[in-house]
Coordinates of C-alpha atoms in Angstrom, one line a residue:
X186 CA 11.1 15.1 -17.7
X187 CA 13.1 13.6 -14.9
X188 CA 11.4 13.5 -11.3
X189 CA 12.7 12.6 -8.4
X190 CA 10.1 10.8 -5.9
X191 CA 10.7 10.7 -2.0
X192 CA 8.6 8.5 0.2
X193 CA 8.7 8.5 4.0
X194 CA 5.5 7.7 4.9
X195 CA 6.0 5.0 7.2
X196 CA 8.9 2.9 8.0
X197 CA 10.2 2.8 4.2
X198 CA 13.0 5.3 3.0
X199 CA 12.5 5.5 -0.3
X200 CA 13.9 7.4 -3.8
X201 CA 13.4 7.0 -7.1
X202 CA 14.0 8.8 -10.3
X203 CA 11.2 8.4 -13.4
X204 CA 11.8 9.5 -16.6
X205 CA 8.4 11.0 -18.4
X206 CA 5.9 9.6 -16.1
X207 CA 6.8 6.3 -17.8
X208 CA 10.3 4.9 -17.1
X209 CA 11.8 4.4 -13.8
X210 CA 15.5 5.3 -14.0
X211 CA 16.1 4.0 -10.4
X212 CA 14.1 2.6 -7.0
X213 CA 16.1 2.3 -3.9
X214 CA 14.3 1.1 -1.1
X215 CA 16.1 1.2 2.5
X216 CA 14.4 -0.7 5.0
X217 CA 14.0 -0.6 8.9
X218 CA 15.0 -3.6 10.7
X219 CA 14.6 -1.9 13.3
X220 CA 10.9 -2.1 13.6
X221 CA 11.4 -6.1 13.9
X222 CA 12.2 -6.9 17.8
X223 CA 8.8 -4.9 18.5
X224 CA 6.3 -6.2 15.9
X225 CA 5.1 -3.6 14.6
X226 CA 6.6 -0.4 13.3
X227 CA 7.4 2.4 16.6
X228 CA 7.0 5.6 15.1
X229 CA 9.6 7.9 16.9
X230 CA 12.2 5.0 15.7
X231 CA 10.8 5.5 12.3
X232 CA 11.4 8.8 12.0
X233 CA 14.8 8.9 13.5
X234 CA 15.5 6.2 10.9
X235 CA 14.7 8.4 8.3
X236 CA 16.8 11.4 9.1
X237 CA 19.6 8.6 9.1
X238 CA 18.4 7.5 5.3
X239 CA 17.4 10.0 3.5
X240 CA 20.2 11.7 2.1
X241 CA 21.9 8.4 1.3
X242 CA 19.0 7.1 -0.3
X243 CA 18.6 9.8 -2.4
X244 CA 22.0 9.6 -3.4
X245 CA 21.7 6.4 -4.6
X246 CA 18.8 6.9 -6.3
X247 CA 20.7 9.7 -8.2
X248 CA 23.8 7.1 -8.8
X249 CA 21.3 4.5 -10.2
X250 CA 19.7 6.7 -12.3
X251 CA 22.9 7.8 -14.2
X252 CA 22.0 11.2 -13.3
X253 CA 23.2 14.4 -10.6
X254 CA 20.9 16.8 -9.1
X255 CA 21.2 19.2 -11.7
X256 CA 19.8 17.0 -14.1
X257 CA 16.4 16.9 -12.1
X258 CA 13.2 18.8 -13.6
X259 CA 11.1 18.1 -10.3
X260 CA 10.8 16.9 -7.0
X261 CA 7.9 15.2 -5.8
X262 CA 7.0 13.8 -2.1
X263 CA 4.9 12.1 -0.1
X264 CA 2.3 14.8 2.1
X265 CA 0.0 12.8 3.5
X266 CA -1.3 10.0 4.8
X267 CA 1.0 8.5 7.2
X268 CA 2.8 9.1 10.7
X269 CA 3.7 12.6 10.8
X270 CA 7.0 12.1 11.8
X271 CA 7.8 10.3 9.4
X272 CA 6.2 12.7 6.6
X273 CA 8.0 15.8 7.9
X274 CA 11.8 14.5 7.4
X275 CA 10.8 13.6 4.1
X276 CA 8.4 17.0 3.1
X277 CA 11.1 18.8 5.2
X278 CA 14.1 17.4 3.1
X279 CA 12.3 17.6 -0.1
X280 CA 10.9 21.4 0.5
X281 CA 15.1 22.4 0.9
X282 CA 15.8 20.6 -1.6
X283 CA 13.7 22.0 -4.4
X284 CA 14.8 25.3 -3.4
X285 CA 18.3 24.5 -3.6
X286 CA 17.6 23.8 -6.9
X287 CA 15.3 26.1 -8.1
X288 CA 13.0 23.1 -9.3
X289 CA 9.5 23.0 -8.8
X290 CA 7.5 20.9 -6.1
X291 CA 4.9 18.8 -5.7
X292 CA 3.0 17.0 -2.4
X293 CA 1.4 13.5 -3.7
X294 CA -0.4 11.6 -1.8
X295 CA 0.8 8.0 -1.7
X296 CA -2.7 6.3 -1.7
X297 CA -3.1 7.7 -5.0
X298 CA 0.2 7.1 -5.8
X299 CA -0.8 3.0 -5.2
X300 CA -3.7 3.5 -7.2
X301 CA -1.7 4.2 -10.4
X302 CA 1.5 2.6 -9.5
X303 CA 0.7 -0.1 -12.5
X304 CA 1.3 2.1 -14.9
X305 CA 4.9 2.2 -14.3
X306 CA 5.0 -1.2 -15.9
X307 CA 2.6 -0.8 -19.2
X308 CA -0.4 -1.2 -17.6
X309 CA -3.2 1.0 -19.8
X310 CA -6.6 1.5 -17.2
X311 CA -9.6 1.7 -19.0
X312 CA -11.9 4.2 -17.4
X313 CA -13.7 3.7 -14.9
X314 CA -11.0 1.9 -12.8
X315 CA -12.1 0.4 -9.6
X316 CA -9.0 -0.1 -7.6
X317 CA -8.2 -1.2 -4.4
X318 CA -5.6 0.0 -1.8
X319 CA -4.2 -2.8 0.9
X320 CA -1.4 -2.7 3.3
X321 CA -1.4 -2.8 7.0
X322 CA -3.1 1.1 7.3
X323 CA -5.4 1.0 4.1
X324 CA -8.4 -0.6 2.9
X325 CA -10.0 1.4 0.6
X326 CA -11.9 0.7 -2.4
X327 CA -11.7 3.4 -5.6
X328 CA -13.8 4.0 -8.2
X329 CA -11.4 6.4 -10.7
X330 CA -12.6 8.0 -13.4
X331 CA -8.9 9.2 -15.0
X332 CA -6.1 10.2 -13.2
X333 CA -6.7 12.9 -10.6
X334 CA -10.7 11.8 -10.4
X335 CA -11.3 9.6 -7.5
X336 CA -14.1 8.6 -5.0
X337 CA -14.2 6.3 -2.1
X338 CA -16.7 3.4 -2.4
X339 CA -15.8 1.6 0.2
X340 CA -13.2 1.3 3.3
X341 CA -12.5 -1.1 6.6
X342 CA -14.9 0.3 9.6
X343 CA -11.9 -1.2 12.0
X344 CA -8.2 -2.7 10.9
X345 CA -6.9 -2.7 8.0
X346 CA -6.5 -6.0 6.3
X347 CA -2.7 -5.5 6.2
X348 CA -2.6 -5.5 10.2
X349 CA -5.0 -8.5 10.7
X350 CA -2.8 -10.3 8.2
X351 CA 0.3 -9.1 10.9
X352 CA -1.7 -9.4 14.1
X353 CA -2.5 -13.4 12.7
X354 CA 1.4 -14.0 12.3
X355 CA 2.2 -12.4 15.7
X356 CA -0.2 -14.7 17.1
X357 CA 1.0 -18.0 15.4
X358 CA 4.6 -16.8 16.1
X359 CA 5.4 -16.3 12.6
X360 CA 7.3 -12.5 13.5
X361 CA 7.0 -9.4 11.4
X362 CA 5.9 -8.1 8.5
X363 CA 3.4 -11.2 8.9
X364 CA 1.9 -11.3 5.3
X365 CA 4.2 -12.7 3.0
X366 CA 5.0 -15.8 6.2
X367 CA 1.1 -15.9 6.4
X368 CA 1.0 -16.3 2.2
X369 CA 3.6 -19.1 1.9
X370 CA 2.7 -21.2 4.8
X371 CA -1.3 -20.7 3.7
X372 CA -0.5 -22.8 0.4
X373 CA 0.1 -26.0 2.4
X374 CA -3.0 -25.2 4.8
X375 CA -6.5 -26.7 4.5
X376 CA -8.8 -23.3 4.1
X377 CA -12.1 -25.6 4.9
X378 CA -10.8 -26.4 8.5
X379 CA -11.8 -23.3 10.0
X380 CA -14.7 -21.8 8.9
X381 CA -13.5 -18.2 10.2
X382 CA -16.7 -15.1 9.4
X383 CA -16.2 -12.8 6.6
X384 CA -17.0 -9.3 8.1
X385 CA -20.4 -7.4 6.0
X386 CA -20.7 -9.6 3.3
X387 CA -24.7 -8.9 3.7
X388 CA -24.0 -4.8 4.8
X389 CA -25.7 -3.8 1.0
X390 CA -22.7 -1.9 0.8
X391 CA -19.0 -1.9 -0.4
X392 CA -17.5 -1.8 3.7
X393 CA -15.1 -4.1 5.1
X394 CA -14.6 -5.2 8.4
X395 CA -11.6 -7.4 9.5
X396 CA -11.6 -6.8 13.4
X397 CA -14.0 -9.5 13.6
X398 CA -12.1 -12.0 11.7
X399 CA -8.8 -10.8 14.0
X400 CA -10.8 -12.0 17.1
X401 CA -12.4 -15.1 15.8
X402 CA -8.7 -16.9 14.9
X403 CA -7.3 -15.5 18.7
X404 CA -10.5 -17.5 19.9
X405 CA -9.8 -20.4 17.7
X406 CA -6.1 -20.5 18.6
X407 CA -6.5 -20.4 22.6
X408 CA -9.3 -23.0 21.9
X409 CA -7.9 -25.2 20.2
X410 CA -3.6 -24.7 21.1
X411 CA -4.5 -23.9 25.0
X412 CA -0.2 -25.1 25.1
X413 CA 0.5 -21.7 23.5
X414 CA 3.7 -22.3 21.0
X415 CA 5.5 -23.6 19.3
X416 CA 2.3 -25.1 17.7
X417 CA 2.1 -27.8 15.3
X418 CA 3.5 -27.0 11.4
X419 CA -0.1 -28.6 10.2
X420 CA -2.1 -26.5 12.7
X421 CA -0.3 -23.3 11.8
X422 CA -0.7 -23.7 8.0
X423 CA -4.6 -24.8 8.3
X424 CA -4.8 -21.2 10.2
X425 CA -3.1 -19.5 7.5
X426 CA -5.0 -20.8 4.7
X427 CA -8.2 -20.6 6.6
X428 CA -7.5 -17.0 7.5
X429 CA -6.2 -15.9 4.2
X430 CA -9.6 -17.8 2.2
X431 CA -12.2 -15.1 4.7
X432 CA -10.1 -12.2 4.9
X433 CA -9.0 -12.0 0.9
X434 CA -12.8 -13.7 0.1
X435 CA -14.9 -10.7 1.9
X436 CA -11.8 -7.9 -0.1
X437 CA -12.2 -9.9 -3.5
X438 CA -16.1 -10.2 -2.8
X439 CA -16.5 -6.4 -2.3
X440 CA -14.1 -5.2 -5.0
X441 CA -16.3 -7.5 -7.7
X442 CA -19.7 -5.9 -6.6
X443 CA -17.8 -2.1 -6.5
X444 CA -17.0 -3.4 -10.2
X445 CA -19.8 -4.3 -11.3
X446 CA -22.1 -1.8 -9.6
X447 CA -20.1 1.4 -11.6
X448 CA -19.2 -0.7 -14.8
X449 CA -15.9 -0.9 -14.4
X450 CA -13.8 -1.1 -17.2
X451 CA -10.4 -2.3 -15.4
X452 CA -9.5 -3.4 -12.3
X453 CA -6.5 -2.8 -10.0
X454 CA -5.2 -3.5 -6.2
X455 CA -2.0 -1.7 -4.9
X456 CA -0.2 -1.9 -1.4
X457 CA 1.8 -4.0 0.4
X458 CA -0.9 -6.7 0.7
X459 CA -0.9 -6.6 -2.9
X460 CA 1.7 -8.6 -3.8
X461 CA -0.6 -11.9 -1.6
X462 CA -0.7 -14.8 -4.6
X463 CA -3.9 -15.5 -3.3
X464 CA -5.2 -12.1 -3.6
X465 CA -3.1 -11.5 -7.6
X466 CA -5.4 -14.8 -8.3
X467 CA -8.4 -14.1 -7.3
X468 CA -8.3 -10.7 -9.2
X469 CA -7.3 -12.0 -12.1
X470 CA -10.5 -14.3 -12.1
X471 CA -12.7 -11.3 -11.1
X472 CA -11.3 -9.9 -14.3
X473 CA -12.2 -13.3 -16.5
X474 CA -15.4 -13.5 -15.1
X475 CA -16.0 -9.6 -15.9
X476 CA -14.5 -9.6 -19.2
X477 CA -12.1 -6.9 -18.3
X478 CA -8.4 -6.6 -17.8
X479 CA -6.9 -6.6 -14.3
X480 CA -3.8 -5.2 -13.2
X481 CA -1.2 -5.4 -9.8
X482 CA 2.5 -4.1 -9.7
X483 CA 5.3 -6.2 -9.2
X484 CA 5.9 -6.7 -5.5
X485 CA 8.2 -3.7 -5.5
X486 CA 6.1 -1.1 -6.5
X487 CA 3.6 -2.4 -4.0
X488 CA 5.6 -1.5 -1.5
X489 CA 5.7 2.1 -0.5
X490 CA 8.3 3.5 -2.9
X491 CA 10.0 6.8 -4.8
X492 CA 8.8 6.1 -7.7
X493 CA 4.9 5.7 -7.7
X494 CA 5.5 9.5 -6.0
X495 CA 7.5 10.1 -8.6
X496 CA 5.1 9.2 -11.2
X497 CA 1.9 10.7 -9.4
X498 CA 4.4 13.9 -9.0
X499 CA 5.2 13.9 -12.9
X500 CA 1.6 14.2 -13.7
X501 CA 0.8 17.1 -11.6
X502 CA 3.4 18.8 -12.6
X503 CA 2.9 18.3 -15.9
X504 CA -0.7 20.3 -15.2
X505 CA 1.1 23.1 -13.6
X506 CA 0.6 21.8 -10.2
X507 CA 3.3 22.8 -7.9
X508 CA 3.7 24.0 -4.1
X509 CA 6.2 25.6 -2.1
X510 CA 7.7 26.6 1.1
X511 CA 4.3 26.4 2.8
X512 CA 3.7 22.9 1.9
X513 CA 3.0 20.8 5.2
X514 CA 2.2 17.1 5.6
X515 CA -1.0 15.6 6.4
X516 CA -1.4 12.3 8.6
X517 CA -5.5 11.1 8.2
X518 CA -6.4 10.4 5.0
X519 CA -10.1 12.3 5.0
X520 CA -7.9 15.4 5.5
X521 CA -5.4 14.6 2.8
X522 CA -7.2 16.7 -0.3
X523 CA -7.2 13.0 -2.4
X524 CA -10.9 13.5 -2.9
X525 CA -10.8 17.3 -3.3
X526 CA -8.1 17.1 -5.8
X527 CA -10.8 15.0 -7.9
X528 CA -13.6 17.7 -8.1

C-alpha cells in the first residue's frame, strides 16, 4: 500500500510517500527561511508559505518516490494540532486531492504521528511504550499501550521545552531555531557553573515546567553580562551547558519515573528537540539502567515530516478508518480526538 503523507502543521511543508507502513519511498522537506529575521515562526507568513509549497513539494515527493498519482492507495494529512492556518492549506489541498482521485482519506494527528515515527526505521516498541513528544509547542509525556491506545501522563504547565531552548538562543544572540546552536555550543560549556532550578521535580507527579528555568538564565544573563552582547564565547557556552543539564535533567527525570511507575517495556522521545545529543544520551541510559530498549528517529523524522503522517495514515487506513469532505483541522491538542481515538 502506497500513502502519501502531507504535513503543514507549522512552518514545515512537507510530503512523503511510505510504502506498507514500513518503507519510506521519499521525504521532502521545504523549509521557511522566512520565519528567520523574526525569531520565531509568524503564522500568516506560514501559511502563505505553504500555499507557495505545497503542490511542489508534493511533486517531488512523487518524483522521489518513482511513482505518479495514480499509483497512490491513500492520502493521509495532518488535522490537528497546529496553527490553523497552516493546517487548512494542507487539509484543504489534501481533501481535493483525494477526490480527484478517488482515494480514500485520512486526518492524523502529528503528535501521534511523533510517537511512532521510530518505527519507520526498524524500531519494534514493546508494549507499554512511554514516549515523549518535544519541540518548541509540545511537551507531553505518553504512556501507549499499541498503536492507536494513548494517555497523557504528563505535560509542561507553561512553555514548551522546545521554545525555552529558542527563547535561551535569542537571548545569548545565537538566532533561530535556537536548539541545535544551544546543543553544539553546550558541549564546550561547564553545566556546574550555573546552578539554574529544574521546574517540579518534587510535584509527586509526571508535570513539567520550563517557564521558570526561561526566567532564571534572563536573570543570570543581565546579572552577570549587564554589557548586553556580543558576550564572551566562554560565558555563552557555560549558559548553554548549564541550561541544557536542568532543562533536559527535570524531561529525562520525569520520563524515568513515567517509566517506571506503568512498567514500561520501551522507551521513546520524538520532535524537534529530539534529535538534542544530550537528550539521545540520557535516554539511552534511562534504557540501561531499566533494562529496556530505547528508541529516537534520525533527526529527520524528528522533524515534522510526510512521512510519520504517512505512516500513522497507513495504519488507519488499514482499520478502515477514512474521512471525507467534512474533514476540518483542529488547532489545541485537548480537542484533537488523540485521546478519544484510544478508547
Amino acid at each position: 500500500m502506497l500513502v502519501l503523507g502531507i504535513e503543514t502543521s507549522c512552518d514545515e511543508t512537507a510530503a512523503a510517500v511510505v510504502e506498507d507502513a514500513r518503507t519510506v519511498r521519499s521525504n521532502v522537506i521545504a523549509a521557511q527561511d522566512v520565519h528567520r529575521e523574526f525569531g520565531g515562526v509568524v503564522p500568516e507568513l506560514a501559511s502563505r508559505a505553504h500555499l507557495d509549497l505545497i503542490a511542489p513539494t508534493v511533486a517531488r515527493a512523487l518524483e522521489d518516490a518513482g511513482v505518479g498519482f495514480a499509483d497512490l492507495d491513500g492520502v493521509a494529512v495532518t488535522r490537528a494540532p497546529g496553527l490553523m492556518g497552516s493546517l487548512l492549506v494542507g487539509v484543504s489541498y489534501a481533501k481535493a486531492l483525494a477526490a480527484a482521485l478517488g482515494r480514500p482519506l485520512v486526518g492524523v494527528n502529528h503528535i501521534e504521528a511523533h510517537l511512532l515515527a521510530p518505527l519507520l526505521e526498524g524500531a519494534e516498541f514493546a508494549y507499554p511504550m512511554v514516549g515523549a513528544v518535544v519541540s518548541g509547542g509540545h511537551s507531553e509525556i505518553f504512556v501507549v499501550q499499541a498503536p492507536g491506545r494513548y494517555a497523557i501522563v504528563g505535560t509542561t504547565r507553561d512553555d514548551a521545552i522546545g521554545e525555552a531552548f529558542d527563547k535561551v538562543a535569542k537571548l545569548l544572540g545565537l538566532g533561530f531555531p535556537g536548539g541545535p546552536a544551544v546543543d553544539r555550543l553546550s558541549s564546550a560549556g561547564d553545566a556546574s557553573r550555573f546552578p539554574f532550578p529544574r521546574g517540579m521535580q518534587h510535584s509527586g507527579d509526571f508535570g513539567l515546567s520550563f517557564s521558570g528555568l526561561k526566567s532564571a538564565v534572563k536573570r543570570t544573563v543581565e546579572r552577570e553580562a549587564p554589557a548586553g552582547p556580543p558576550f564572551d564565547d566562554a560565558f555563552v557556552a557555560d549558559v548553554c551547558a548549564s541550561f541544557q543539564a536542568a532543562a533536559l535533567g527535570s524531561l529525562l527525570a520525569k520520563l524515568e519515573a513515567a517509566a517506571k511507575a506503568h512498567g514500561a517495556r520501551s522507551l521513546s522521545v520524538g520532535g524537534g528537540v529530539a534529535c538534542n545529543r544530550a537528550l539521545r544520551t540520557g535516554l539511552a541510559a534511562i534504557g540501561a539502567r531499566l533494562g529496556v530498549p530505547a528508541f529516537h528517529p534520525s533527526p529527520r523524522l524528528c522533524a515534522d515530516n510526510g512521512a510519520m503522517i504517512a505512516l500513522v495514515g497507513s495504519l488507519r487506513l488499514a482499520r478502515g478508518e477514512q474521512v471525507g469532505a467534512d474533514l476540518e483541522p483542529v488547532a489545541n491538542l485537548d480537542e484533537s480526538g488523540l485521546l478519544a481515538a484510544a478508547t
